[in-house]
mmCIF file of C-alpha atoms and ligand atoms in Angstrom:
data_model
loop_
_atom_site.group_PDB
_atom_site.id
_atom_site.type_symbol
_atom_site.label_atom_id
_atom_site.label_comp_id
_atom_site.label_asym_id
_atom_site.label_seq_id
_atom_site.Cartn_x
_atom_site.Cartn_y
_atom_site.Cartn_z
ATOM 1 C CA MET A 1 2.670 16.552 -19.605
ATOM 2 C CA THR A 2 4.879 17.287 -16.338
ATOM 3 C CA ILE A 3 4.128 15.323 -13.295
ATOM 4 C CA LYS A 4 2.978 18.332 -11.678
ATOM 5 C CA GLN A 5 0.385 18.582 -14.446
ATOM 6 C CA ARG A 6 -0.637 14.906 -14.340
ATOM 7 C CA LEU A 7 -1.145 15.062 -10.569
ATOM 8 C CA ALA A 8 -3.393 18.187 -11.077
ATOM 9 C CA ASP A 9 -5.483 16.093 -13.695
ATOM 10 C CA ILE A 10 -5.522 13.250 -11.239
ATOM 11 C CA GLN A 11 -6.663 15.399 -8.272
ATOM 12 C CA GLN A 12 -9.250 17.028 -10.292
ATOM 13 C CA GLN A 13 -10.598 13.485 -11.197
ATOM 14 C CA ILE A 14 -10.773 12.388 -7.539
ATOM 15 C CA GLN A 15 -12.624 15.757 -6.645
ATOM 16 C CA GLN A 16 -15.237 14.657 -9.159
ATOM 17 C CA ILE A 17 -15.727 11.195 -7.476
ATOM 18 C CA PRO A 18 -18.447 11.272 -4.741
ATOM 19 C CA HIS A 19 -16.403 10.283 -1.530
ATOM 20 C CA PRO A 20 -16.314 11.283 2.124
ATOM 21 C CA GLN A 21 -13.032 9.801 2.981
ATOM 22 C CA GLU A 22 -9.666 11.367 2.759
ATOM 23 C CA VAL A 23 -7.440 9.969 -0.339
ATOM 24 C CA THR A 24 -3.763 9.770 -0.025
ATOM 25 C CA VAL A 25 -1.863 9.720 -3.747
ATOM 26 C CA ILE A 26 0.982 7.314 -3.453
ATOM 27 C CA ALA A 27 3.205 7.494 -6.526
ATOM 28 C CA VAL A 28 4.639 4.162 -7.442
ATOM 29 C CA THR A 29 8.186 4.919 -8.687
ATOM 30 C CA LYS A 30 9.489 1.356 -8.940
ATOM 31 C CA TYR A 31 10.061 1.808 -12.831
ATOM 32 C CA ALA A 32 10.732 5.518 -12.789
ATOM 33 C CA SER A 33 14.229 7.037 -13.594
ATOM 34 C CA ASP A 34 15.875 9.206 -10.993
ATOM 35 C CA GLU A 35 14.742 12.080 -13.060
ATOM 36 C CA VAL A 36 11.250 11.307 -12.715
ATOM 37 C CA LEU A 37 11.534 10.533 -9.077
ATOM 38 C CA SER A 38 13.065 14.093 -8.403
ATOM 39 C CA GLU A 39 10.192 15.634 -10.568
ATOM 40 C CA VAL A 40 7.841 13.677 -8.247
ATOM 41 C CA ILE A 41 9.417 15.091 -5.192
ATOM 42 C CA ASP A 42 9.273 18.670 -6.721
ATOM 43 C CA ALA A 43 5.522 18.315 -7.656
ATOM 44 C CA PRO A 44 5.569 17.901 -4.873
ATOM 45 C CA ILE A 45 4.383 14.322 -3.997
ATOM 46 C CA LEU A 46 5.861 12.954 -0.704
ATOM 47 C CA ASN A 47 4.103 9.556 -0.569
ATOM 48 C CA ILE A 48 6.362 7.307 -2.591
ATOM 49 C CA ALA A 49 6.284 3.487 -3.037
ATOM 50 C CA GLU A 50 8.894 1.140 -4.244
ATOM 51 C CA ASN A 51 8.645 -2.852 -4.465
ATOM 52 C CA ARG A 52 12.357 -3.359 -4.600
ATOM 53 C CA VAL A 53 14.141 -3.264 -1.143
ATOM 54 C CA ASP A 54 17.600 -1.963 -3.044
ATOM 55 C CA GLN A 55 15.965 0.717 -4.961
ATOM 56 C CA LEU A 56 13.876 1.901 -1.856
ATOM 57 C CA LEU A 57 16.863 2.190 0.325
ATOM 58 C CA GLU A 58 18.876 3.856 -1.917
ATOM 59 C CA ARG A 59 16.292 6.651 -3.005
ATOM 60 C CA GLN A 60 15.130 7.036 0.893
ATOM 61 C CA THR A 61 18.594 7.983 1.697
ATOM 62 C CA ARG A 62 18.285 10.720 -0.875
ATOM 63 C CA TYR A 63 14.792 11.874 0.169
ATOM 64 C CA PRO A 64 14.251 11.329 3.553
ATOM 65 C CA GLN A 65 11.625 14.101 3.874
ATOM 66 C CA ALA A 66 9.189 11.781 1.896
ATOM 67 C CA THR A 67 6.980 9.134 3.349
ATOM 68 C CA TRP A 68 8.066 5.694 2.145
ATOM 69 C CA HIS A 69 5.964 2.733 1.380
ATOM 70 C CA LEU A 70 6.971 -0.557 0.634
ATOM 71 C CA ILE A 71 4.708 -2.605 -1.710
ATOM 72 C CA GLY A 72 4.819 -6.054 -3.020
ATOM 73 C CA THR A 73 6.178 -9.334 -1.521
ATOM 74 C CA LEU A 74 9.001 -8.775 1.107
ATOM 75 C CA GLN A 75 11.279 -11.932 1.558
ATOM 76 C CA THR A 76 11.803 -12.675 5.222
ATOM 77 C CA ARG A 77 15.544 -12.580 4.724
ATOM 78 C CA LYS A 78 15.335 -9.117 3.595
ATOM 79 C CA VAL A 79 13.124 -7.730 6.360
ATOM 80 C CA LYS A 80 16.410 -6.474 8.531
ATOM 81 C CA GLN A 81 17.595 -4.432 5.730
ATOM 82 C CA VAL A 82 14.616 -2.519 5.049
ATOM 83 C CA ILE A 83 12.170 -2.614 7.833
ATOM 84 C CA ASN A 84 13.417 0.373 10.064
ATOM 85 C CA HIS A 85 13.630 2.518 6.667
ATOM 86 C CA ILE A 86 10.129 2.382 5.847
ATOM 87 C CA ASP A 87 6.986 4.332 7.058
ATOM 88 C CA TYR A 88 4.447 2.012 5.779
ATOM 89 C CA PHE A 89 4.419 -1.766 4.769
ATOM 90 C CA HIS A 90 1.684 -2.634 2.636
ATOM 91 C CA ALA A 91 2.313 -6.436 2.177
ATOM 92 C CA LEU A 92 2.102 -8.100 5.299
ATOM 93 C CA ASP A 93 0.781 -11.554 4.249
ATOM 94 C CA ARG A 94 2.194 -14.380 6.672
ATOM 95 C CA LEU A 95 2.805 -15.489 10.054
ATOM 96 C CA SER A 96 6.488 -15.957 9.297
ATOM 97 C CA LEU A 97 7.031 -12.618 8.055
ATOM 98 C CA ALA A 98 5.297 -11.062 11.006
ATOM 99 C CA LYS A 99 7.655 -12.886 13.442
ATOM 100 C CA GLU A 100 10.567 -11.622 11.425
ATOM 101 C CA ILE A 101 9.469 -7.888 11.380
ATOM 102 C CA GLN A 102 8.921 -8.304 15.402
ATOM 103 C CA LYS A 103 12.588 -9.415 15.753
ATOM 104 C CA ARG A 104 14.053 -7.072 13.517
ATOM 105 C CA ALA A 105 11.939 -3.550 14.173
ATOM 106 C CA ASN A 106 13.198 -1.123 16.402
ATOM 107 C CA LYS A 107 10.149 0.943 16.208
ATOM 108 C CA VAL A 108 6.380 0.024 15.880
ATOM 109 C CA ILE A 109 6.058 -0.782 12.070
ATOM 110 C CA GLN A 110 2.696 0.536 10.296
ATOM 111 C CA CYS A 111 1.417 -2.190 8.159
ATOM 112 C CA PHE A 112 -1.580 -3.084 5.965
ATOM 113 C CA VAL A 113 -2.568 -6.871 5.689
ATOM 114 C CA GLN A 114 -2.301 -7.882 2.029
ATOM 115 C CA VAL A 115 -5.615 -9.739 1.092
ATOM 116 C CA ASN A 116 -6.009 -11.759 -1.990
ATOM 117 C CA VAL A 117 -9.712 -11.048 -2.521
ATOM 118 C CA SER A 118 -9.955 -12.551 -5.861
ATOM 119 C CA GLN A 119 -8.348 -15.741 -5.114
ATOM 120 C CA GLU A 120 -5.989 -15.424 -8.220
ATOM 121 C CA ALA A 121 -3.175 -17.911 -7.764
ATOM 122 C CA THR A 122 -0.685 -15.283 -9.027
ATOM 123 C CA LYS A 123 -1.371 -13.063 -6.586
ATOM 124 C CA HIS A 124 -0.179 -12.987 -2.940
ATOM 125 C CA GLY A 125 -2.092 -12.296 0.394
ATOM 126 C CA LEU A 126 -4.545 -13.816 2.682
ATOM 127 C CA ALA A 127 -7.784 -15.411 1.853
ATOM 128 C CA VAL A 128 -10.618 -13.149 3.215
ATOM 129 C CA GLU A 129 -11.556 -15.722 5.694
ATOM 130 C CA GLU A 130 -8.166 -16.184 7.013
ATOM 131 C CA VAL A 131 -7.681 -12.310 7.900
ATOM 132 C CA VAL A 132 -9.546 -12.004 11.351
ATOM 133 C CA GLN A 133 -7.702 -14.977 12.691
ATOM 134 C CA PHE A 134 -4.264 -13.764 11.325
ATOM 135 C CA ILE A 135 -4.872 -10.248 12.836
ATOM 136 C CA GLU A 136 -5.662 -12.016 16.362
ATOM 137 C CA GLU A 137 -2.381 -14.294 15.889
ATOM 138 C CA ILE A 138 -0.192 -11.173 15.546
ATOM 139 C CA GLN A 139 -1.622 -9.307 18.586
ATOM 140 C CA LYS A 140 1.578 -10.754 20.382
ATOM 141 C CA TYR A 141 3.836 -8.835 18.139
ATOM 142 C CA ASP A 142 4.236 -5.413 19.649
ATOM 143 C CA ARG A 143 6.170 -4.102 16.892
ATOM 144 C CA ILE A 144 3.323 -4.414 14.533
ATOM 145 C CA LYS A 145 0.517 -2.184 14.011
ATOM 146 C CA VAL A 146 -1.995 -3.036 11.449
ATOM 147 C CA VAL A 147 -3.350 0.193 10.096
ATOM 148 C CA GLY A 148 -5.372 -1.222 7.218
ATOM 149 C CA LEU A 149 -5.940 -3.827 4.507
ATOM 150 C CA MET A 150 -4.323 -3.647 0.940
ATOM 151 C CA THR A 151 -5.358 -5.693 -2.125
ATOM 152 C CA MET A 152 -5.011 -5.824 -5.894
ATOM 153 C CA ALA A 153 -8.003 -6.113 -8.168
ATOM 154 C CA PRO A 154 -8.216 -9.224 -10.287
ATOM 155 C CA HIS A 155 -7.071 -8.714 -14.306
ATOM 156 C CA THR A 156 -10.261 -7.898 -15.990
ATOM 157 C CA SER A 157 -12.021 -5.365 -17.866
ATOM 158 C CA ASN A 158 -15.231 -6.107 -16.170
ATOM 159 C CA ASP A 159 -15.893 -3.251 -13.636
ATOM 160 C CA ALA A 160 -18.342 -5.083 -11.723
ATOM 161 C CA VAL A 161 -15.872 -7.693 -10.767
ATOM 162 C CA ILE A 162 -13.306 -4.949 -9.760
ATOM 163 C CA ARG A 163 -15.992 -3.232 -7.954
ATOM 164 C CA GLN A 164 -16.959 -6.438 -5.956
ATOM 165 C CA CYS A 165 -13.281 -7.219 -4.860
ATOM 166 C CA PHE A 166 -12.991 -3.685 -3.562
ATOM 167 C CA ALA A 167 -16.257 -3.677 -1.727
ATOM 168 C CA THR A 168 -15.520 -7.078 -0.196
ATOM 169 C CA LEU A 169 -12.182 -5.589 1.066
ATOM 170 C CA SER A 170 -14.026 -2.568 2.462
ATOM 171 C CA ALA A 171 -16.444 -4.356 4.353
ATOM 172 C CA LEU A 172 -13.809 -6.836 5.902
ATOM 173 C CA ARG A 173 -11.983 -3.416 7.006
ATOM 174 C CA ASP A 174 -15.416 -2.022 8.635
ATOM 175 C CA HIS A 175 -15.480 -5.590 10.506
ATOM 176 C CA ILE A 176 -11.885 -5.515 11.882
ATOM 177 C CA HIS A 177 -12.127 -1.654 12.671
ATOM 178 C CA GLN A 178 -15.272 -2.226 14.583
ATOM 179 C CA ALA A 179 -13.684 -4.908 16.744
ATOM 180 C CA ASN A 180 -11.469 -2.290 18.374
ATOM 181 C CA TYR A 181 -8.376 -4.281 18.497
ATOM 182 C CA SER A 182 -5.815 -2.045 20.045
ATOM 183 C CA HIS A 183 -2.943 -3.406 17.931
ATOM 184 C CA ALA A 184 -5.170 -3.127 14.632
ATOM 185 C CA PRO A 185 -7.312 0.176 14.358
ATOM 186 C CA CYS A 186 -7.204 -0.857 10.640
ATOM 187 C CA GLN A 187 -8.884 2.548 9.499
ATOM 188 C CA TYR A 188 -7.160 2.486 6.032
ATOM 189 C CA LEU A 189 -7.714 0.789 2.718
ATOM 190 C CA SER A 190 -4.967 0.791 0.457
ATOM 191 C CA MET A 191 -6.400 -0.264 -2.996
ATOM 192 C CA GLY A 192 -6.963 1.171 -6.460
ATOM 193 C CA MET A 193 -3.940 1.538 -9.411
ATOM 194 C CA SER A 194 -3.975 3.538 -12.582
ATOM 195 C CA GLN A 195 -6.623 1.311 -14.231
ATOM 196 C CA ASP A 196 -8.989 1.211 -11.310
ATOM 197 C CA TYR A 197 -8.767 4.004 -9.021
ATOM 198 C CA HIS A 198 -11.864 5.471 -9.607
ATOM 199 C CA ILE A 199 -13.718 2.483 -8.624
ATOM 200 C CA ALA A 200 -11.480 1.915 -5.642
ATOM 201 C CA ILE A 201 -12.370 5.630 -4.269
ATOM 202 C CA GLU A 202 -15.983 5.287 -4.792
ATOM 203 C CA GLU A 203 -15.599 1.883 -2.637
ATOM 204 C CA GLY A 204 -13.980 3.768 0.213
ATOM 205 C CA ALA A 205 -10.027 3.546 -0.799
ATOM 206 C CA THR A 206 -8.008 5.963 1.449
ATOM 207 C CA HIS A 207 -4.479 5.132 -0.254
ATOM 208 C CA ILE A 208 -4.290 4.742 -3.917
ATOM 209 C CA ARG A 209 -0.929 3.354 -5.434
ATOM 210 C CA LEU A 210 -0.582 5.146 -9.038
ATOM 211 C CA GLY A 211 2.306 4.147 -11.279
ATOM 212 C CA THR A 212 1.878 4.289 -15.069
ATOM 213 C CA THR A 213 -0.960 7.007 -14.926
ATOM 214 C CA LEU A 214 1.055 9.425 -12.570
ATOM 215 C CA VAL A 215 4.716 8.638 -13.189
ATOM 216 C CA GLY A 216 4.921 6.165 -16.306
ATOM 217 C CA PRO A 217 5.701 6.836 -19.985
ATOM 218 C CA GLN A 218 2.931 8.198 -21.906
HETATM 219 C C1 LIG B 301 3.317 -1.460 -9.686
HETATM 220 C C2 LIG B 301 2.164 -1.421 -8.793
HETATM 221 C C3 LIG B 301 1.394 -0.501 -8.560
HETATM 222 C C4 LIG B 301 1.055 0.406 -9.602
HETATM 223 O O1 LIG B 301 0.627 0.067 -10.583
HETATM 224 P P1 LIG B 301 0.057 0.943 -12.093
HETATM 225 O O2 LIG B 301 -1.022 0.165 -13.026
HETATM 226 O O3 LIG B 301 1.357 1.234 -12.975
HETATM 227 O O4 LIG B 301 -0.497 2.378 -11.374
HETATM 228 C C5 LIG B 301 0.335 -0.604 -7.564
HETATM 229 N N1 LIG B 301 0.639 -1.431 -6.437
HETATM 230 C C6 LIG B 301 1.165 -2.457 -6.574
HETATM 231 C C7 LIG B 301 1.322 -3.454 -5.622
HETATM 232 C C8 LIG B 301 2.254 -2.495 -7.610
HETATM 233 O O5 LIG B 301 3.214 -3.569 -7.549
#
C-alpha cells in the first residue's frame, strides 16, 4: 500500500470514531527512509515528527514547507542547534530544559509538556501532580508557550488501562486550560500512536503521532 492509501484508510477510521475535536495526524518518520519521507510529503502529510536532532535538521532543510515536530527527550546541550528550526516541541519535561530554551530561542516556541501519567520508570515526563507547579514556574520564560500536554500510554494490551491514562491527561489539560494562563493556553493533547490512537481520539486527542501504521514496514 502506498502512504497515500494508508493515510486515506486512517482518515476513514478517524471519521468513524465519535469526536468533536479536530485531529491532526503527525507522521513519525524517525525510522523512515528518505524515499518514504518524500512519499509522505507528496501524500501530502505536512506534519512530520522526528526524535533525533540531526535527522530533523537535515530533513527540515529539504522540506521547509512542512510543519516540524520534535518528539522524544531533548538533551539540554542540543537545544541551541535545533530549537529555532522546529514548529512544535513535544517533550518539555524539566526546568533546566525550559531555561535553556529561553536562552537559545529567537522566537516563541510552541511546547507540549510531557507527562508520565503511567509513572513507568522507563518513560520521561513529569508526574501528573507536578504539572501545574511546573507551568507556573515557567511563566517567567517568555519564549515558551505551553500549547498542550503530551503523553505515551503504558505498554499493555489492556485497553482500560490505556484509556485511563489518556482520560487523566485530558482532565489535566482541561484544568490548566480553564486556569487561563496567558503563557499556557494548553488547548492541545498530543496522545495516541499506531496501537492506541483510536482510544486517544475518543479521549480527546488533538494530535496523534503515527509511525508504524502510517510509514512503517508492513
Ligand atoms: C516512535 C514514536 C511514535 C510512533 O510510534 P508508532 O507506535 O510506530 O506509531 C510516537 N510518539 C513518540 C514519542 C515516538 O517516539
